[in-house]
CSV table of N, CA and C in Angstrom, one decimal:
chain,number,residue,atom,x,y,z
A,1,GLN,N,0.8,-1.2,0.0
A,1,GLN,CA,0.0,0.0,0.0
A,1,GLN,C,0.9,1.3,0.0
A,2,SER,N,2.1,1.1,0.5
A,2,SER,CA,2.9,2.3,0.5
A,2,SER,C,3.3,2.8,-0.9
A,3,TYR,N,3.3,1.9,-1.9
A,3,TYR,CA,3.5,2.4,-3.2
A,3,TYR,C,2.5,3.3,-3.7
A,4,LYS,N,1.2,3.2,-3.2
A,4,LYS,CA,0.2,4.2,-3.6
A,4,LYS,C,0.5,5.6,-3.1
A,5,PHE,N,1.0,5.6,-1.8
A,5,PHE,CA,1.3,6.9,-1.3
A,5,PHE,C,2.6,7.5,-1.9
A,6,GLN,N,3.5,6.6,-2.3
A,6,GLN,CA,4.7,7.1,-3.1
A,6,GLN,C,4.3,7.7,-4.4
A,7,ASP,N,3.4,7.0,-5.1
A,7,ASP,CA,2.9,7.4,-6.4
A,7,ASP,C,2.2,8.8,-6.2
A,8,ALA,N,1.3,8.9,-5.2
A,8,ALA,CA,0.6,10.1,-4.9
A,8,ALA,C,1.6,11.2,-4.6
A,9,LEU,N,2.6,10.9,-3.8
A,9,LEU,CA,3.6,11.9,-3.5
A,9,LEU,C,4.3,12.4,-4.7
A,10,ASN,N,4.7,11.5,-5.6
A,10,ASN,CA,5.3,11.9,-6.9
A,10,ASN,C,4.4,12.8,-7.7
A,11,ASP,N,3.1,12.5,-7.7
A,11,ASP,CA,2.2,13.4,-8.4
A,11,ASP,C,2.1,14.8,-7.7
A,12,CYS,N,2.2,14.9,-6.4
A,12,CYS,CA,2.2,16.2,-5.7
A,12,CYS,C,3.4,17.0,-6.0
A,13,LEU,N,4.6,16.3,-6.0
A,13,LEU,CA,5.8,17.0,-6.3
A,13,LEU,C,5.8,17.5,-7.8
A,14,SER,N,5.3,16.7,-8.7
A,14,SER,CA,5.2,17.1,-10.1
A,14,SER,C,4.2,18.3,-10.2
A,15,ALA,N,3.1,18.3,-9.5
A,15,ALA,CA,2.1,19.3,-9.5
A,15,ALA,C,2.7,20.6,-9.1
A,16,ILE,N,3.5,20.6,-8.0
A,16,ILE,CA,4.2,21.8,-7.5
A,16,ILE,C,5.2,22.3,-8.5
A,17,GLU,N,5.9,21.4,-9.1
A,17,GLU,CA,6.9,21.8,-10.1
A,17,GLU,C,6.2,22.6,-11.3
A,18,LEU,N,5.0,22.1,-11.6
A,18,LEU,CA,4.2,22.8,-12.7
A,18,LEU,C,3.6,24.1,-12.2
A,19,ASP,N,3.1,24.0,-11.0
A,19,ASP,CA,2.4,25.2,-10.4
A,19,ASP,C,2.7,25.3,-8.9
A,20,PRO,N,3.7,26.1,-8.6
A,20,PRO,CA,4.1,26.2,-7.2
A,20,PRO,C,3.0,26.8,-6.3
A,21,ASN,N,1.9,27.3,-6.8
A,21,ASN,CA,0.8,27.9,-6.0
A,21,ASN,C,-0.3,26.9,-5.9
A,22,PHE,N,-0.2,25.7,-6.3
A,22,PHE,CA,-1.2,24.7,-6.1
A,22,PHE,C,-1.2,24.1,-4.7
A,23,ARG,N,-2.0,24.8,-3.8
A,23,ARG,CA,-1.9,24.5,-2.4
A,23,ARG,C,-2.4,23.1,-2.0
A,24,LYS,N,-3.3,22.5,-2.7
A,24,LYS,CA,-3.7,21.2,-2.4
A,24,LYS,C,-2.6,20.2,-2.5
A,25,ALA,N,-1.6,20.4,-3.4
A,25,ALA,CA,-0.5,19.5,-3.5
A,25,ALA,C,0.4,19.5,-2.3
A,26,TYR,N,0.4,20.7,-1.6
A,26,TYR,CA,1.2,20.7,-0.3
A,26,TYR,C,0.4,19.9,0.8
A,27,ILE,N,-0.9,20.1,0.8
A,27,ILE,CA,-1.7,19.3,1.8
A,27,ILE,C,-1.6,17.8,1.6
A,28,ARG,N,-1.8,17.4,0.3
A,28,ARG,CA,-1.7,16.0,0.0
A,28,ARG,C,-0.3,15.4,0.1
A,29,GLY,N,0.7,16.2,-0.3
A,29,GLY,CA,2.1,15.7,-0.2
A,29,GLY,C,2.5,15.5,1.3
A,30,THR,N,2.0,16.4,2.1
A,30,THR,CA,2.3,16.3,3.6
A,30,THR,C,1.7,15.0,4.1
A,31,LYS,N,0.4,14.7,3.7
A,31,LYS,CA,-0.2,13.5,4.1
A,31,LYS,C,0.5,12.3,3.6
A,32,CYS,N,1.0,12.3,2.4
A,32,CYS,CA,1.7,11.2,1.8
A,32,CYS,C,3.0,10.9,2.5
A,33,TYR,N,3.8,12.0,2.8
A,33,TYR,CA,5.0,11.8,3.5
A,33,TYR,C,4.7,11.2,4.9
A,34,THR,N,3.6,11.7,5.5
A,34,THR,CA,3.3,11.2,6.9
A,34,THR,C,2.9,9.7,6.8
A,35,GLN,N,2.1,9.3,5.8
A,35,GLN,CA,1.7,7.9,5.7
A,35,GLN,C,2.9,7.0,5.4
A,36,LEU,N,3.9,7.6,4.7
A,36,LEU,CA,5.1,6.8,4.4
A,36,LEU,C,6.1,6.7,5.6
A,37,GLY,N,5.7,7.4,6.7
A,37,GLY,CA,6.6,7.5,7.9
A,37,GLY,C,7.8,8.4,7.8
A,38,GLN,N,7.8,9.2,6.8
A,38,GLN,CA,8.9,10.2,6.6
A,38,GLN,C,8.5,11.5,7.2
A,39,PHE,N,8.6,11.5,8.5
A,39,PHE,CA,8.1,12.7,9.3
A,39,PHE,C,8.9,13.9,9.1
A,40,ASP,N,10.2,13.8,9.0
A,40,ASP,CA,11.0,15.0,8.8
A,40,ASP,C,10.8,15.6,7.5
A,41,ASN,N,10.6,14.7,6.4
A,41,ASN,CA,10.3,15.2,5.1
A,41,ASN,C,8.9,15.9,5.1
A,42,ALA,N,8.0,15.3,5.9
A,42,ALA,CA,6.6,15.8,5.9
A,42,ALA,C,6.6,17.2,6.6
A,43,LEU,N,7.4,17.4,7.6
A,43,LEU,CA,7.5,18.7,8.3
A,43,LEU,C,8.1,19.7,7.3
A,44,LYS,N,9.1,19.3,6.6
A,44,LYS,CA,9.7,20.3,5.6
A,44,LYS,C,8.8,20.6,4.5
A,45,PHE,N,8.0,19.6,4.1
A,45,PHE,CA,7.1,19.9,3.0
A,45,PHE,C,6.0,20.8,3.4
A,46,ALA,N,5.4,20.5,4.6
A,46,ALA,CA,4.4,21.3,5.2
A,46,ALA,C,4.9,22.7,5.4
A,47,GLN,N,6.1,22.9,5.9
A,47,GLN,CA,6.7,24.2,6.1
A,47,GLN,C,6.8,25.0,4.8
A,48,SER,N,7.2,24.3,3.8
A,48,SER,CA,7.3,25.0,2.5
A,48,SER,C,5.9,25.4,2.0
A,49,GLY,N,4.9,24.6,2.3
A,49,GLY,CA,3.5,25.1,2.0
A,49,GLY,C,3.1,26.3,2.9
A,50,LEU,N,3.5,26.2,4.2
A,50,LEU,CA,3.2,27.4,5.0
A,50,LEU,C,3.9,28.6,4.6
A,51,ASP,N,5.1,28.4,4.1
A,51,ASP,CA,5.9,29.6,3.6
A,51,ASP,C,5.1,30.3,2.5
A,52,LYS,N,4.5,29.5,1.6
A,52,LYS,CA,3.7,30.0,0.5
A,52,LYS,C,2.4,30.5,0.9
A,53,PHE,N,1.8,29.7,1.8
A,53,PHE,CA,0.4,30.0,2.2
A,53,PHE,C,0.3,30.1,3.8
A,54,PRO,N,0.8,31.2,4.3
A,54,PRO,CA,1.0,31.3,5.8
A,54,PRO,C,-0.3,31.2,6.6
A,55,ASN,N,-1.4,31.5,6.0
A,55,ASN,CA,-2.7,31.4,6.8
A,55,ASN,C,-3.5,30.2,6.4
A,56,ASP,N,-3.0,29.3,5.7
A,56,ASP,CA,-3.7,28.1,5.3
A,56,ASP,C,-4.0,27.1,6.5
A,57,LYS,N,-5.2,27.0,6.9
A,57,LYS,CA,-5.5,26.1,8.0
A,57,LYS,C,-5.3,24.7,7.8
A,58,ASP,N,-5.5,24.2,6.6
A,58,ASP,CA,-5.3,22.8,6.3
A,58,ASP,C,-3.8,22.4,6.3
A,59,ILE,N,-3.0,23.2,5.8
A,59,ILE,CA,-1.5,23.0,5.8
A,59,ILE,C,-1.0,23.1,7.2
A,60,LYS,N,-1.5,24.1,8.0
A,60,LYS,CA,-1.1,24.2,9.4
A,60,LYS,C,-1.5,23.0,10.2
A,61,GLN,N,-2.7,22.5,9.9
A,61,GLN,CA,-3.2,21.3,10.6
A,61,GLN,C,-2.4,20.1,10.3
A,62,GLY,N,-2.0,19.9,9.1
A,62,GLY,CA,-1.1,18.8,8.8
A,62,GLY,C,0.3,19.0,9.5
A,63,TYR,N,0.8,20.2,9.5
A,63,TYR,CA,2.1,20.4,10.2
A,63,TYR,C,2.0,20.1,11.7
A,64,ASP,N,0.9,20.6,12.3
A,64,ASP,CA,0.7,20.3,13.7
A,64,ASP,C,0.5,18.8,14.0
A,65,ARG,N,-0.2,18.1,13.1
A,65,ARG,CA,-0.4,16.7,13.3
A,65,ARG,C,0.9,15.9,13.3
A,66,ILE,N,1.8,16.3,12.4
A,66,ILE,CA,3.1,15.6,12.4
A,66,ILE,C,3.8,15.8,13.7
A,67,GLY,N,3.8,17.0,14.2
A,67,GLY,CA,4.4,17.2,15.5
A,67,GLY,C,3.8,16.3,16.6
A,68,ILE,N,2.5,16.2,16.6
A,68,ILE,CA,1.8,15.3,17.6
A,68,ILE,C,2.3,13.9,17.4
A,69,ILE,N,2.3,13.4,16.2
A,69,ILE,CA,2.8,12.0,15.9
A,69,ILE,C,4.2,11.8,16.3
A,70,LYS,N,5.1,12.7,16.0
A,70,LYS,CA,6.5,12.6,16.4
A,70,LYS,C,6.6,12.6,17.9
A,71,ASN,N,5.8,13.4,18.6
A,71,ASN,CA,5.8,13.4,20.1
A,71,ASN,C,5.4,12.0,20.6
A,72,LYS,N,4.3,11.5,20.1
A,72,LYS,CA,3.8,10.2,20.6
A,72,LYS,C,4.8,9.1,20.3
A,73,LEU,N,5.4,9.1,19.2
A,73,LEU,CA,6.4,8.1,18.9
A,73,LEU,C,7.6,8.2,19.8
A,74,ARG,N,8.0,9.4,20.1
A,74,ARG,CA,9.2,9.6,21.0
A,74,ARG,C,8.8,9.0,22.4
A,75,ARG,N,7.6,9.3,22.9
A,75,ARG,CA,7.2,8.8,24.2
A,75,ARG,C,7.1,7.3,24.2
A,76,ILE,N,6.6,6.7,23.1
A,76,ILE,CA,6.5,5.2,23.0
A,76,ILE,C,7.9,4.6,23.0
A,77,GLU,N,8.8,5.2,22.3
A,77,GLU,CA,10.2,4.7,22.2
A,77,GLU,C,10.9,4.8,23.6
A,78,GLU,N,10.6,5.9,24.4
A,78,GLU,CA,11.1,6.0,25.7
A,78,GLU,C,10.6,4.9,26.6
A,79,LYS,N,9.3,4.6,26.5
A,79,LYS,CA,8.7,3.6,27.3
A,79,LYS,C,9.2,2.2,26.9
A,80,LEU,N,9.3,2.0,25.6
A,80,LEU,CA,9.9,0.7,25.2
A,80,LEU,C,11.3,0.5,25.7
A,81,SER,N,12.1,1.5,25.6
A,81,SER,CA,13.4,1.5,26.1
A,81,SER,C,13.5,1.1,27.6
A,82,ALA,N,12.7,1.7,28.4
A,82,ALA,CA,12.6,1.5,29.8
A,82,ALA,C,12.2,0.0,30.1
A,83,VAL,N,11.2,-0.5,29.3
A,83,VAL,CA,10.8,-1.8,29.5
A,83,VAL,C,11.9,-2.8,29.0
A,84,SER,N,12.5,-2.5,27.9
A,84,SER,CA,13.6,-3.3,27.4
A,84,SER,C,14.7,-3.4,28.4
A,85,THR,N,15.1,-2.3,29.0
A,85,THR,CA,16.1,-2.3,30.0
A,85,THR,C,15.8,-3.2,31.2
A,86,LYS,N,14.5,-3.0,31.7
A,86,LYS,CA,14.0,-3.8,32.8
A,86,LYS,C,14.1,-5.3,32.5
A,87,TYR,N,13.5,-5.7,31.4
A,87,TYR,CA,13.5,-7.1,31.1
A,87,TYR,C,14.9,-7.7,30.7
A,88,SER,N,15.8,-6.9,30.2
A,88,SER,CA,17.1,-7.3,29.9
A,88,SER,C,17.8,-7.7,31.2
A,89,SER,N,17.7,-6.8,32.2
A,89,SER,CA,18.3,-7.1,33.5
A,89,SER,C,17.6,-8.3,34.2
A,90,LEU,N,16.3,-8.4,34.0
A,90,LEU,CA,15.6,-9.6,34.6
A,90,LEU,C,16.1,-10.9,33.9
A,91,PHE,N,16.2,-10.9,32.6
A,91,PHE,CA,16.7,-12.1,31.9
A,91,PHE,C,18.1,-12.4,32.2
A,92,GLU,N,18.9,-11.3,32.4
A,92,GLU,CA,20.3,-11.5,32.7
A,92,GLU,C,20.5,-12.2,34.1
A,93,SER,N,19.6,-11.8,35.0
A,93,SER,CA,19.7,-12.4,36.4
A,93,SER,C,19.2,-13.8,36.4
A,94,ILE,N,18.3,-14.1,35.5
A,94,ILE,CA,17.8,-15.5,35.4
A,94,ILE,C,18.9,-16.4,34.6
A,95,LEU,N,19.4,-15.9,33.5
A,95,LEU,CA,20.3,-16.7,32.7
A,95,LEU,C,21.7,-16.8,33.4
A,96,ASN,N,22.1,-15.8,34.1
A,96,ASN,CA,23.4,-15.7,34.7
A,96,ASN,C,23.3,-15.4,36.2
A,97,PRO,N,22.7,-16.3,37.0
A,97,PRO,CA,22.5,-16.0,38.4
A,97,PRO,C,23.9,-15.8,39.1
A,98,LYS,N,23.9,-15.0,40.1
A,98,LYS,CA,25.1,-14.8,40.9
A,98,LYS,C,25.1,-16.0,41.8
A,99,PRO,N,26.3,-16.6,42.0
A,99,PRO,CA,26.4,-17.7,42.8
A,99,PRO,C,26.1,-17.3,44.3
A,100,THR,N,25.3,-18.2,44.9
A,100,THR,CA,25.0,-17.9,46.3
A,100,THR,C,26.1,-18.4,47.2
A,101,PRO,N,26.5,-17.6,48.2
A,101,PRO,CA,27.6,-18.1,49.0
A,101,PRO,C,27.2,-19.3,49.9
A,102,THR,N,28.0,-20.3,50.0
A,102,THR,CA,27.7,-21.4,50.8
A,102,THR,C,28.0,-21.1,52.3
A,103,PRO,N,27.1,-21.4,53.2
A,103,PRO,CA,27.4,-21.1,54.6
A,103,PRO,C,28.5,-22.0,55.1
A,104,PRO,N,29.3,-21.5,56.1
A,104,PRO,CA,30.4,-22.3,56.6
A,104,PRO,C,29.8,-23.6,57.3
A,105,SER,N,30.5,-24.7,57.1
A,105,SER,CA,30.0,-25.9,57.7
A,105,SER,C,30.3,-26.0,59.2
A,106,ASP,N,29.5,-26.7,59.9
A,106,ASP,CA,29.7,-26.8,61.4
A,106,ASP,C,30.5,-28.1,61.7
A,107,ASN,N,31.0,-28.7,60.7
A,107,ASN,CA,31.8,-29.9,60.9
A,107,ASN,C,33.1,-29.6,61.7
A,108,LYS,N,33.2,-30.3,62.8
A,108,LYS,CA,34.5,-30.1,63.6
A,108,LYS,C,35.2,-31.4,63.5
A,109,ASP,N,36.3,-31.5,62.8
A,109,ASP,CA,37.0,-32.7,62.6
A,109,ASP,C,38.2,-32.8,63.6
A,110,ASN,N,38.0,-32.5,64.8
A,110,ASN,CA,39.0,-32.6,65.9
A,110,ASN,C,38.9,-33.9,66.6
């Protein structure tokens, strides 16, 4: 399905090349980059649209949406990292247990 978004993105890029004032191409191109998971490119693309159309609510909404998605992904990655660290140390303690000291024996061989 990503090939459809790539094709649509290529259409948007071509449309802007032909007519840099075609605002819908900025909106759709931003959505395509977002769907492809290319968030930095999506931000740059949306920003270029906002540079051309500073008061456009649709382009601004797309720009803001990318920021929200990036924030959520960052928080998810932080949580996954914490969980991964926790389980790594748990598995390490199970797979490589520390030897338990043996108590001294009470045998008196005298």
